[in-house]
């Protein structure tokens, strides 16, 4: 299959109209959103949705998110629209918040992997919204990477994984948030299944108390049922060992310096994903400064790109943990999974 690439700015009209037709006729289109690049298909067509799973090598028990271009579209996808959803959509849509509720009969089983609930979101990105409008249907889309690899935040990342496997890539430049949406279920007590750019604190200001699934910062225990099927699969892994150093900035940096020396002595190629605050600690070492510890949004924006940059080029990638609060929770969720929970605590 030949994958066609359109520049979402210079080929705006042609690109989105053509891609919309591809979606309607059952094809696959990768497109930018504010979180990461999505791999889209017609969300109302089970066969088209199945092609997403095939192209990604995605486990068939992991459901997809439906992307809509206006809030009222949820009416056809959910059995009804709960009050909490109305409040949250008004506060955060378009934006990086996915809401889960009981599905309507219109939603194919391929989208929900057989579950009775469906995840929906309205992305805050001009190209994504234009594509959904051009397609005229909700677009089912996971991240546009081979399953298990870091999510793509540029069109180059998408092509590295998907060239020849999908019909179209809309290139809209780098994604601003850099990690996937917050996933919140509204079935039962509102619970965050996956943290993202919209934080627990932001949600609580709108609907009151919100729980966070305990599996957000640790692996699933044996026999534990995943609230979100995505939690049990290996995720975000580059071709390198990823090691997370715990503790304050100084403590984490000193652990990294010590372990780096040991690994290097064994002949392993090392890289540190450092921060503005710890730059000086890694003098003379291979270091890639990815952001500011005091603003974890900057770390979220760079994490996946950095993992891809060093994938296959380093044997060990070291990273500092940060406080798992506000956007730091999303950062730690992705980093710990990328590391397969390989954590060093002094
Ligand atoms: P991705 O497609 O990579 O953004 O992943 C979507 C995430 O949402 C995965 O972790 C899924 O397991 C989760 N998800 C989607 N639909 C549901 C649902 N109906 N119930 C629980 N989790 C869901
Ligand atoms: Mg994904």
Tab-separated table of C-alpha atoms and ligand atoms in Angstrom:
chain	number	residue	atom	x	y	z
A	1	UNK	CA	0.000	0.000	0.000
A	2	UNK	CA	1.245	3.492	-0.848
A	3	UNK	CA	0.869	5.942	2.048
A	4	UNK	CA	0.068	9.476	0.865
A	5	UNK	CA	1.251	12.419	2.978
A	6	UNK	CA	-0.504	15.801	2.940
A	7	UNK	CA	0.736	18.929	4.656
A	8	UNK	CA	-2.240	20.031	6.762
A	9	UNK	CA	-1.340	23.713	6.326
A	10	UNK	CA	-0.328	24.128	2.682
A	11	UNK	CA	-2.685	21.417	1.359
A	12	UNK	CA	-5.425	22.104	3.870
A	13	UNK	CA	-8.573	21.850	1.719
A	14	UNK	CA	-7.406	19.046	-0.622
A	15	UNK	CA	-5.825	17.050	2.164
A	16	UNK	CA	-8.759	16.985	4.576
A	17	UNK	CA	-11.418	16.537	1.873
A	18	UNK	CA	-9.486	13.653	0.300
A	19	UNK	CA	-8.787	12.073	3.707
A	20	UNK	CA	-12.473	12.424	4.646
A	21	UNK	CA	-13.408	10.435	1.529
A	22	UNK	CA	-10.803	7.795	2.395
A	23	UNK	CA	-12.367	7.406	5.867
A	24	UNK	CA	-15.878	7.177	4.403
A	25	UNK	CA	-14.793	4.478	1.991
A	26	UNK	CA	-13.308	2.333	4.778
A	27	UNK	CA	-9.625	3.417	4.663
A	28	UNK	CA	-7.147	4.493	7.353
A	29	UNK	CA	-5.952	8.065	7.947
A	30	UNK	CA	-3.396	9.234	10.517
A	31	UNK	CA	-4.137	12.759	11.732
A	32	UNK	CA	-2.787	15.236	14.276
A	33	UNK	CA	-4.611	16.082	17.502
A	34	UNK	CA	-3.491	18.230	20.435
A	35	UNK	CA	-2.481	15.049	22.345
A	36	UNK	CA	-0.769	12.621	19.908
A	37	UNK	CA	-1.336	11.522	16.286
A	38	UNK	CA	-4.397	9.302	15.889
A	39	UNK	CA	-4.964	6.448	13.441
A	40	UNK	CA	-8.525	6.930	12.253
A	41	UNK	CA	-11.226	4.856	10.563
A	42	UNK	CA	-14.992	5.200	10.151
A	43	UNK	CA	-16.215	4.537	13.698
A	44	UNK	CA	-19.599	3.313	12.475
A	45	UNK	CA	-18.071	0.638	10.198
A	46	UNK	CA	-16.859	-2.476	12.026
A	47	UNK	CA	-14.753	-3.723	9.112
A	48	UNK	CA	-12.939	-0.411	8.756
A	49	UNK	CA	-12.296	-0.358	12.512
A	50	UNK	CA	-10.857	-3.873	12.335
A	51	UNK	CA	-8.222	-2.536	9.887
A	52	UNK	CA	-6.885	-0.260	12.662
A	53	UNK	CA	-6.203	-3.297	14.858
A	54	UNK	CA	-4.482	-5.061	11.944
A	55	UNK	CA	-2.301	-2.089	10.975
A	56	UNK	CA	-1.140	-1.500	14.566
A	57	UNK	CA	-0.943	-5.099	15.708
A	58	UNK	CA	-3.238	-3.939	18.535
A	59	UNK	CA	-4.593	-6.598	20.933
A	60	UNK	CA	-8.229	-7.144	19.984
A	61	UNK	CA	-9.459	-6.701	23.575
A	62	UNK	CA	-8.331	-3.049	23.752
A	63	UNK	CA	-11.207	-0.685	22.857
A	64	UNK	CA	-10.881	2.525	20.822
A	65	UNK	CA	-11.960	6.119	21.381
A	66	UNK	CA	-14.557	7.692	19.061
A	67	UNK	CA	-13.655	11.238	18.003
A	68	UNK	CA	-16.489	13.701	17.325
A	69	UNK	CA	-16.572	17.251	15.919
A	70	UNK	CA	-19.454	18.554	18.058
A	71	UNK	CA	-20.780	17.852	21.533
A	72	UNK	CA	-24.273	16.863	20.385
A	73	UNK	CA	-22.791	13.884	18.478
A	74	UNK	CA	-22.556	11.960	21.765
A	75	UNK	CA	-26.353	11.538	21.689
A	76	UNK	CA	-26.101	8.922	18.938
A	77	UNK	CA	-23.224	7.097	20.651
A	78	UNK	CA	-24.344	6.840	24.298
A	79	UNK	CA	-27.591	5.365	25.607
A	80	UNK	CA	-28.258	8.764	27.178
A	81	UNK	CA	-26.111	11.737	28.167
A	82	UNK	CA	-25.580	11.921	31.954
A	83	UNK	CA	-25.567	15.357	33.662
A	84	UNK	CA	-21.923	14.983	34.676
A	85	UNK	CA	-20.982	14.462	31.027
A	86	UNK	CA	-22.850	17.618	30.011
A	87	UNK	CA	-20.962	19.664	32.602
A	88	UNK	CA	-17.601	18.167	31.653
A	89	UNK	CA	-18.156	18.615	27.924
A	90	UNK	CA	-19.042	22.270	28.496
A	91	UNK	CA	-15.938	22.786	30.601
A	92	UNK	CA	-13.334	20.806	28.652
A	93	UNK	CA	-14.452	20.039	25.082
A	94	UNK	CA	-12.850	20.443	22.686
A	95	UNK	CA	-9.862	19.174	24.678
A	96	UNK	CA	-7.814	16.233	25.998
A	97	UNK	CA	-10.642	14.570	27.972
A	98	UNK	CA	-12.215	11.242	26.949
A	99	UNK	CA	-15.518	10.288	28.585
A	100	UNK	CA	-16.808	6.724	28.916
A	101	UNK	CA	-20.497	5.890	29.237
A	102	UNK	CA	-22.958	3.135	28.278
A	103	UNK	CA	-22.997	2.713	24.488
A	104	UNK	CA	-25.943	2.912	22.110
A	105	UNK	CA	-26.775	0.153	19.626
A	106	UNK	CA	-25.295	2.273	16.805
A	107	UNK	CA	-21.720	1.658	18.012
A	108	UNK	CA	-20.108	-1.453	16.454
A	109	UNK	CA	-18.594	-4.064	18.799
A	110	UNK	CA	-15.205	-3.688	17.063
A	111	UNK	CA	-14.905	-0.164	18.558
A	112	UNK	CA	-15.579	-1.236	22.134
A	113	UNK	CA	-13.908	-4.649	21.958
A	114	UNK	CA	-17.221	-6.107	23.028
A	115	UNK	CA	-17.688	-3.863	26.116
A	116	UNK	CA	-21.086	-2.293	26.850
A	117	UNK	CA	-19.496	1.155	27.227
A	118	UNK	CA	-17.867	3.482	24.707
A	119	UNK	CA	-15.189	6.179	25.013
A	120	UNK	CA	-15.767	9.513	23.222
A	121	UNK	CA	-13.794	12.731	22.876
A	122	UNK	CA	-13.760	15.976	20.881
A	123	UNK	CA	-10.172	16.912	20.027
A	124	UNK	CA	-8.958	20.511	20.238
A	125	UNK	CA	-7.203	20.607	16.875
A	126	UNK	CA	-8.315	22.344	13.670
A	127	UNK	CA	-7.129	19.576	11.339
A	128	UNK	CA	-8.696	16.799	13.418
A	129	UNK	CA	-12.033	18.625	13.561
A	130	UNK	CA	-11.935	19.419	9.824
A	131	UNK	CA	-11.246	15.747	9.062
A	132	UNK	CA	-14.127	14.498	11.235
A	133	UNK	CA	-16.458	17.006	9.533
A	134	UNK	CA	-15.220	16.009	6.072
A	135	UNK	CA	-15.739	12.317	6.893
A	136	UNK	CA	-19.231	13.030	8.231
A	137	UNK	CA	-18.944	10.193	10.785
A	138	UNK	CA	-17.346	9.764	14.232
A	139	UNK	CA	-13.735	8.625	13.753
A	140	UNK	CA	-12.458	5.692	15.816
A	141	UNK	CA	-8.801	6.301	16.590
A	142	UNK	CA	-6.071	4.993	18.867
A	143	UNK	CA	-2.558	6.418	18.710
A	144	UNK	CA	-0.945	5.971	15.262
A	145	UNK	CA	1.976	3.751	16.352
A	146	UNK	CA	2.766	0.048	16.163
A	147	UNK	CA	1.222	-1.365	19.317
A	148	UNK	CA	3.602	-1.202	22.292
A	149	UNK	CA	5.824	1.594	20.927
A	150	UNK	CA	5.861	5.215	22.114
A	151	UNK	CA	2.918	7.217	20.758
A	152	UNK	CA	3.728	9.474	17.774
A	153	UNK	CA	3.819	13.230	18.284
A	154	UNK	CA	4.980	14.133	14.750
A	155	UNK	CA	4.113	12.904	11.245
A	156	UNK	CA	7.678	11.537	10.978
A	157	UNK	CA	7.007	9.279	13.975
A	158	UNK	CA	3.806	8.057	12.297
A	159	UNK	CA	5.645	7.241	9.066
A	160	UNK	CA	8.434	5.448	10.936
A	161	UNK	CA	5.815	2.934	12.145
A	162	UNK	CA	3.005	3.071	9.575
A	163	UNK	CA	4.460	3.843	6.139
A	164	UNK	CA	2.929	1.358	3.684
A	165	UNK	CA	0.327	0.149	6.208
A	166	UNK	CA	-2.183	3.025	5.999
A	167	UNK	CA	-3.702	5.172	3.239
A	168	UNK	CA	-3.019	8.753	4.323
A	169	UNK	CA	-1.053	10.844	6.820
A	170	UNK	CA	-2.114	14.436	7.478
A	171	UNK	CA	1.024	16.250	8.660
A	172	UNK	CA	0.063	19.027	11.079
A	173	UNK	CA	3.442	19.428	12.802
A	174	UNK	CA	4.195	18.459	16.408
A	175	UNK	CA	1.394	17.828	18.937
A	176	UNK	CA	1.224	20.329	21.802
A	177	UNK	CA	0.172	18.159	24.791
A	178	UNK	CA	2.302	15.158	23.819
A	179	UNK	CA	0.544	12.492	25.947
A	180	UNK	CA	-2.838	10.882	25.281
A	181	UNK	CA	-6.109	12.224	26.675
A	182	UNK	CA	-7.333	11.797	30.236
A	183	UNK	CA	-9.786	8.854	30.218
A	184	UNK	CA	-12.649	9.238	32.709
A	185	UNK	CA	-15.416	6.704	33.164
A	186	UNK	CA	-18.830	7.989	34.218
A	187	UNK	CA	-20.223	4.518	34.830
A	188	UNK	CA	-20.483	4.323	38.628
A	189	UNK	CA	-18.269	6.761	40.568
A	190	UNK	CA	-16.363	9.017	38.165
A	191	UNK	CA	-12.909	7.431	37.913
A	192	UNK	CA	-9.782	8.370	35.976
A	193	UNK	CA	-8.601	5.268	34.116
A	194	UNK	CA	-5.732	7.061	32.388
A	195	UNK	CA	-4.345	10.450	33.504
A	196	UNK	CA	-3.684	13.152	30.909
A	197	UNK	CA	-3.701	16.882	30.275
A	198	UNK	CA	-7.010	17.427	32.101
A	199	UNK	CA	-6.130	16.732	35.731
A	200	UNK	CA	-8.134	15.292	38.608
A	201	UNK	CA	-8.134	18.732	40.238
A	202	UNK	CA	-9.616	20.327	37.104
A	203	UNK	CA	-12.342	17.653	36.890
A	204	UNK	CA	-13.210	17.963	40.587
A	205	UNK	CA	-13.857	21.684	40.194
A	206	UNK	CA	-16.677	20.785	37.803
A	207	UNK	CA	-18.275	17.572	39.157
A	208	UNK	CA	-16.909	17.117	42.698
A	209	UNK	CA	-15.019	14.073	43.871
A	210	UNK	CA	-13.222	11.990	41.241
A	211	UNK	CA	-11.363	8.719	41.923
A	212	UNK	CA	-8.121	7.678	40.276
A	213	UNK	CA	-7.707	4.030	39.321
A	214	UNK	CA	-4.967	2.557	41.566
A	215	UNK	CA	-3.353	0.875	38.558
A	216	UNK	CA	-2.304	4.284	37.180
A	217	UNK	CA	1.079	4.167	38.943
A	218	UNK	CA	1.701	0.454	39.366
A	219	UNK	CA	1.439	-2.742	37.334
A	220	UNK	CA	-1.785	-4.768	37.510
A	221	UNK	CA	-1.680	-7.417	40.222
A	222	UNK	CA	-2.260	-11.052	39.444
A	223	UNK	CA	-5.961	-11.740	39.079
A	224	UNK	CA	-6.822	-7.990	39.137
A	225	UNK	CA	-9.330	-7.015	36.440
A	226	UNK	CA	-8.198	-4.010	34.373
A	227	UNK	CA	-10.743	-1.163	34.627
A	228	UNK	CA	-9.372	-0.132	31.256
A	229	UNK	CA	-8.132	-2.991	29.043
A	230	UNK	CA	-5.249	-0.787	27.823
A	231	UNK	CA	-3.657	-1.019	31.287
A	232	UNK	CA	-2.651	-4.623	30.982
A	233	UNK	CA	-0.681	-4.310	27.765
A	234	UNK	CA	2.982	-3.326	27.376
A	235	UNK	CA	3.153	0.294	26.357
A	236	UNK	CA	5.285	3.164	25.094
A	237	UNK	CA	8.456	1.036	25.011
A	238	UNK	CA	11.455	2.156	22.923
A	239	UNK	CA	14.141	-0.273	21.792
A	240	UNK	CA	16.255	0.331	24.902
A	241	UNK	CA	16.012	-0.324	28.630
A	242	UNK	CA	14.332	2.590	30.411
A	243	UNK	CA	15.233	3.183	34.065
A	244	UNK	CA	13.426	5.645	36.368
A	245	UNK	CA	15.278	7.200	39.315
A	246	UNK	CA	13.065	8.123	42.264
A	247	UNK	CA	13.297	10.966	44.762
A	248	UNK	CA	13.865	14.699	44.717
A	249	UNK	CA	15.721	16.305	41.801
A	250	UNK	CA	19.072	15.992	43.568
A	251	UNK	CA	18.503	12.459	44.748
A	252	UNK	CA	17.263	11.243	41.372
A	253	UNK	CA	20.224	12.876	39.625
A	254	UNK	CA	22.728	11.298	41.991
A	255	UNK	CA	21.182	7.842	41.469
A	256	UNK	CA	21.411	8.371	37.709
A	257	UNK	CA	25.066	9.473	37.846
A	258	UNK	CA	25.974	6.369	39.850
A	259	UNK	CA	24.049	3.905	37.668
A	260	UNK	CA	25.241	5.570	34.442
A	261	UNK	CA	28.854	4.954	35.441
A	262	UNK	CA	28.140	1.289	36.198
A	263	UNK	CA	26.325	0.743	32.901
A	264	UNK	CA	28.990	2.575	30.938
A	265	UNK	CA	31.716	0.461	32.518
A	266	UNK	CA	29.829	-2.600	31.243
A	267	UNK	CA	29.989	-1.159	27.719
A	268	UNK	CA	26.360	-0.033	27.548
A	269	UNK	CA	25.505	3.173	25.689
A	270	UNK	CA	23.674	5.515	28.077
A	271	UNK	CA	21.566	8.653	27.757
A	272	UNK	CA	19.955	10.758	30.476
A	273	UNK	CA	16.619	12.493	29.908
A	274	UNK	CA	17.489	15.457	32.098
A	275	UNK	CA	15.629	18.561	33.195
A	276	UNK	CA	16.466	22.267	33.411
A	277	UNK	CA	16.918	21.883	37.167
A	278	UNK	CA	19.411	18.999	36.927
A	279	UNK	CA	21.337	19.964	33.777
A	280	UNK	CA	24.530	20.727	35.713
A	281	UNK	CA	24.466	17.330	37.496
A	282	UNK	CA	25.052	15.518	34.199
A	283	UNK	CA	28.083	17.504	33.050
A	284	UNK	CA	30.270	15.413	30.743
A	285	UNK	CA	27.556	12.731	30.328
A	286	UNK	CA	25.233	12.073	27.365
A	287	UNK	CA	22.209	14.128	28.278
A	288	UNK	CA	19.046	15.276	26.529
A	289	UNK	CA	17.225	18.052	28.430
A	290	UNK	CA	13.513	17.414	27.911
A	291	UNK	CA	11.860	20.072	30.054
A	292	UNK	CA	11.250	21.770	33.372
A	293	UNK	CA	10.526	19.717	36.521
A	294	UNK	CA	8.374	22.538	37.897
A	295	UNK	CA	6.107	22.360	34.843
A	296	UNK	CA	5.504	18.678	34.011
A	297	UNK	CA	3.498	19.740	30.948
A	298	UNK	CA	6.853	20.435	29.277
A	299	UNK	CA	8.023	16.905	30.138
A	300	UNK	CA	4.792	15.377	28.795
A	301	UNK	CA	5.228	17.294	25.536
A	302	UNK	CA	8.719	15.826	24.965
A	303	UNK	CA	8.691	12.357	26.537
A	304	UNK	CA	7.548	10.233	23.586
A	305	UNK	CA	9.700	12.146	21.087
A	306	UNK	CA	12.731	11.662	23.352
A	307	UNK	CA	12.062	7.915	23.761
A	308	UNK	CA	11.882	7.601	19.978
A	309	UNK	CA	15.042	9.719	19.503
A	310	UNK	CA	17.111	7.309	21.615
A	311	UNK	CA	15.350	4.082	20.671
A	312	UNK	CA	17.985	1.714	19.278
A	313	UNK	CA	20.692	4.372	19.738
A	314	UNK	CA	21.147	3.924	23.479
A	315	UNK	CA	21.100	0.706	25.491
A	316	UNK	CA	19.882	2.420	28.649
A	317	UNK	CA	17.719	5.550	28.925
A	318	UNK	CA	17.692	7.124	32.396
A	319	UNK	CA	14.881	9.447	33.508
A	320	UNK	CA	14.007	11.302	36.720
A	321	UNK	CA	10.698	10.773	38.466
A	322	UNK	CA	8.666	13.878	39.352
A	323	UNK	CA	5.828	14.390	41.860
A	324	UNK	CA	2.804	12.474	40.590
A	325	UNK	CA	0.517	15.473	41.009
A	326	UNK	CA	-1.462	17.488	38.484
A	327	UNK	CA	0.146	16.922	35.038
A	328	UNK	CA	3.001	15.082	36.774
A	329	UNK	CA	0.591	12.138	37.202
A	330	UNK	CA	0.231	11.722	33.423
A	331	UNK	CA	4.012	12.008	33.001
A	332	UNK	CA	4.754	9.365	35.641
A	333	UNK	CA	2.037	7.049	34.273
A	334	UNK	CA	3.658	7.047	30.802
A	335	UNK	CA	7.259	6.997	32.043
A	336	UNK	CA	6.709	4.074	34.443
A	337	UNK	CA	5.002	2.041	31.732
A	338	UNK	CA	7.732	2.857	29.193
A	339	UNK	CA	10.192	1.598	31.819
A	340	UNK	CA	8.174	-1.543	32.536
A	341	UNK	CA	8.255	-0.290	36.177
A	342	UNK	CA	12.073	-0.536	36.322
A	343	UNK	CA	12.581	1.947	39.176
A	344	UNK	CA	15.672	2.639	41.286
A	345	UNK	CA	15.072	4.142	44.743
A	346	UNK	CA	18.503	5.204	46.150
B	1	LIG	P1	-5.522	4.801	22.831
B	1	LIG	O1	-6.437	4.326	21.775
B	1	LIG	O2	-4.114	4.349	22.662
B	1	LIG	O3	-5.661	6.252	23.112
B	1	LIG	O4	-6.100	4.077	24.110
B	1	LIG	C1	-7.436	4.267	24.517
B	1	LIG	C2	-7.499	3.935	25.977
B	1	LIG	O5	-8.850	4.045	26.456
B	1	LIG	C3	-7.057	2.501	26.238
B	1	LIG	O6	-6.301	2.468	27.442
B	1	LIG	C4	-8.377	1.776	26.355
B	1	LIG	O7	-8.245	0.602	27.117
B	1	LIG	C5	-9.261	2.824	27.029
B	1	LIG	N1	-10.680	2.620	26.715
B	1	LIG	C6	-11.306	2.866	25.550
B	1	LIG	N2	-12.615	2.523	25.645
B	1	LIG	C7	-12.818	2.075	26.881
B	1	LIG	C8	-13.956	1.571	27.585
B	1	LIG	N3	-15.134	1.475	26.998
B	1	LIG	N4	-13.778	1.184	28.870
B	1	LIG	C9	-12.573	1.270	29.476
B	1	LIG	N5	-11.448	1.749	28.860
B	1	LIG	C10	-11.572	2.134	27.587
B	2	LIG	MG1	-1.926	4.057	22.221
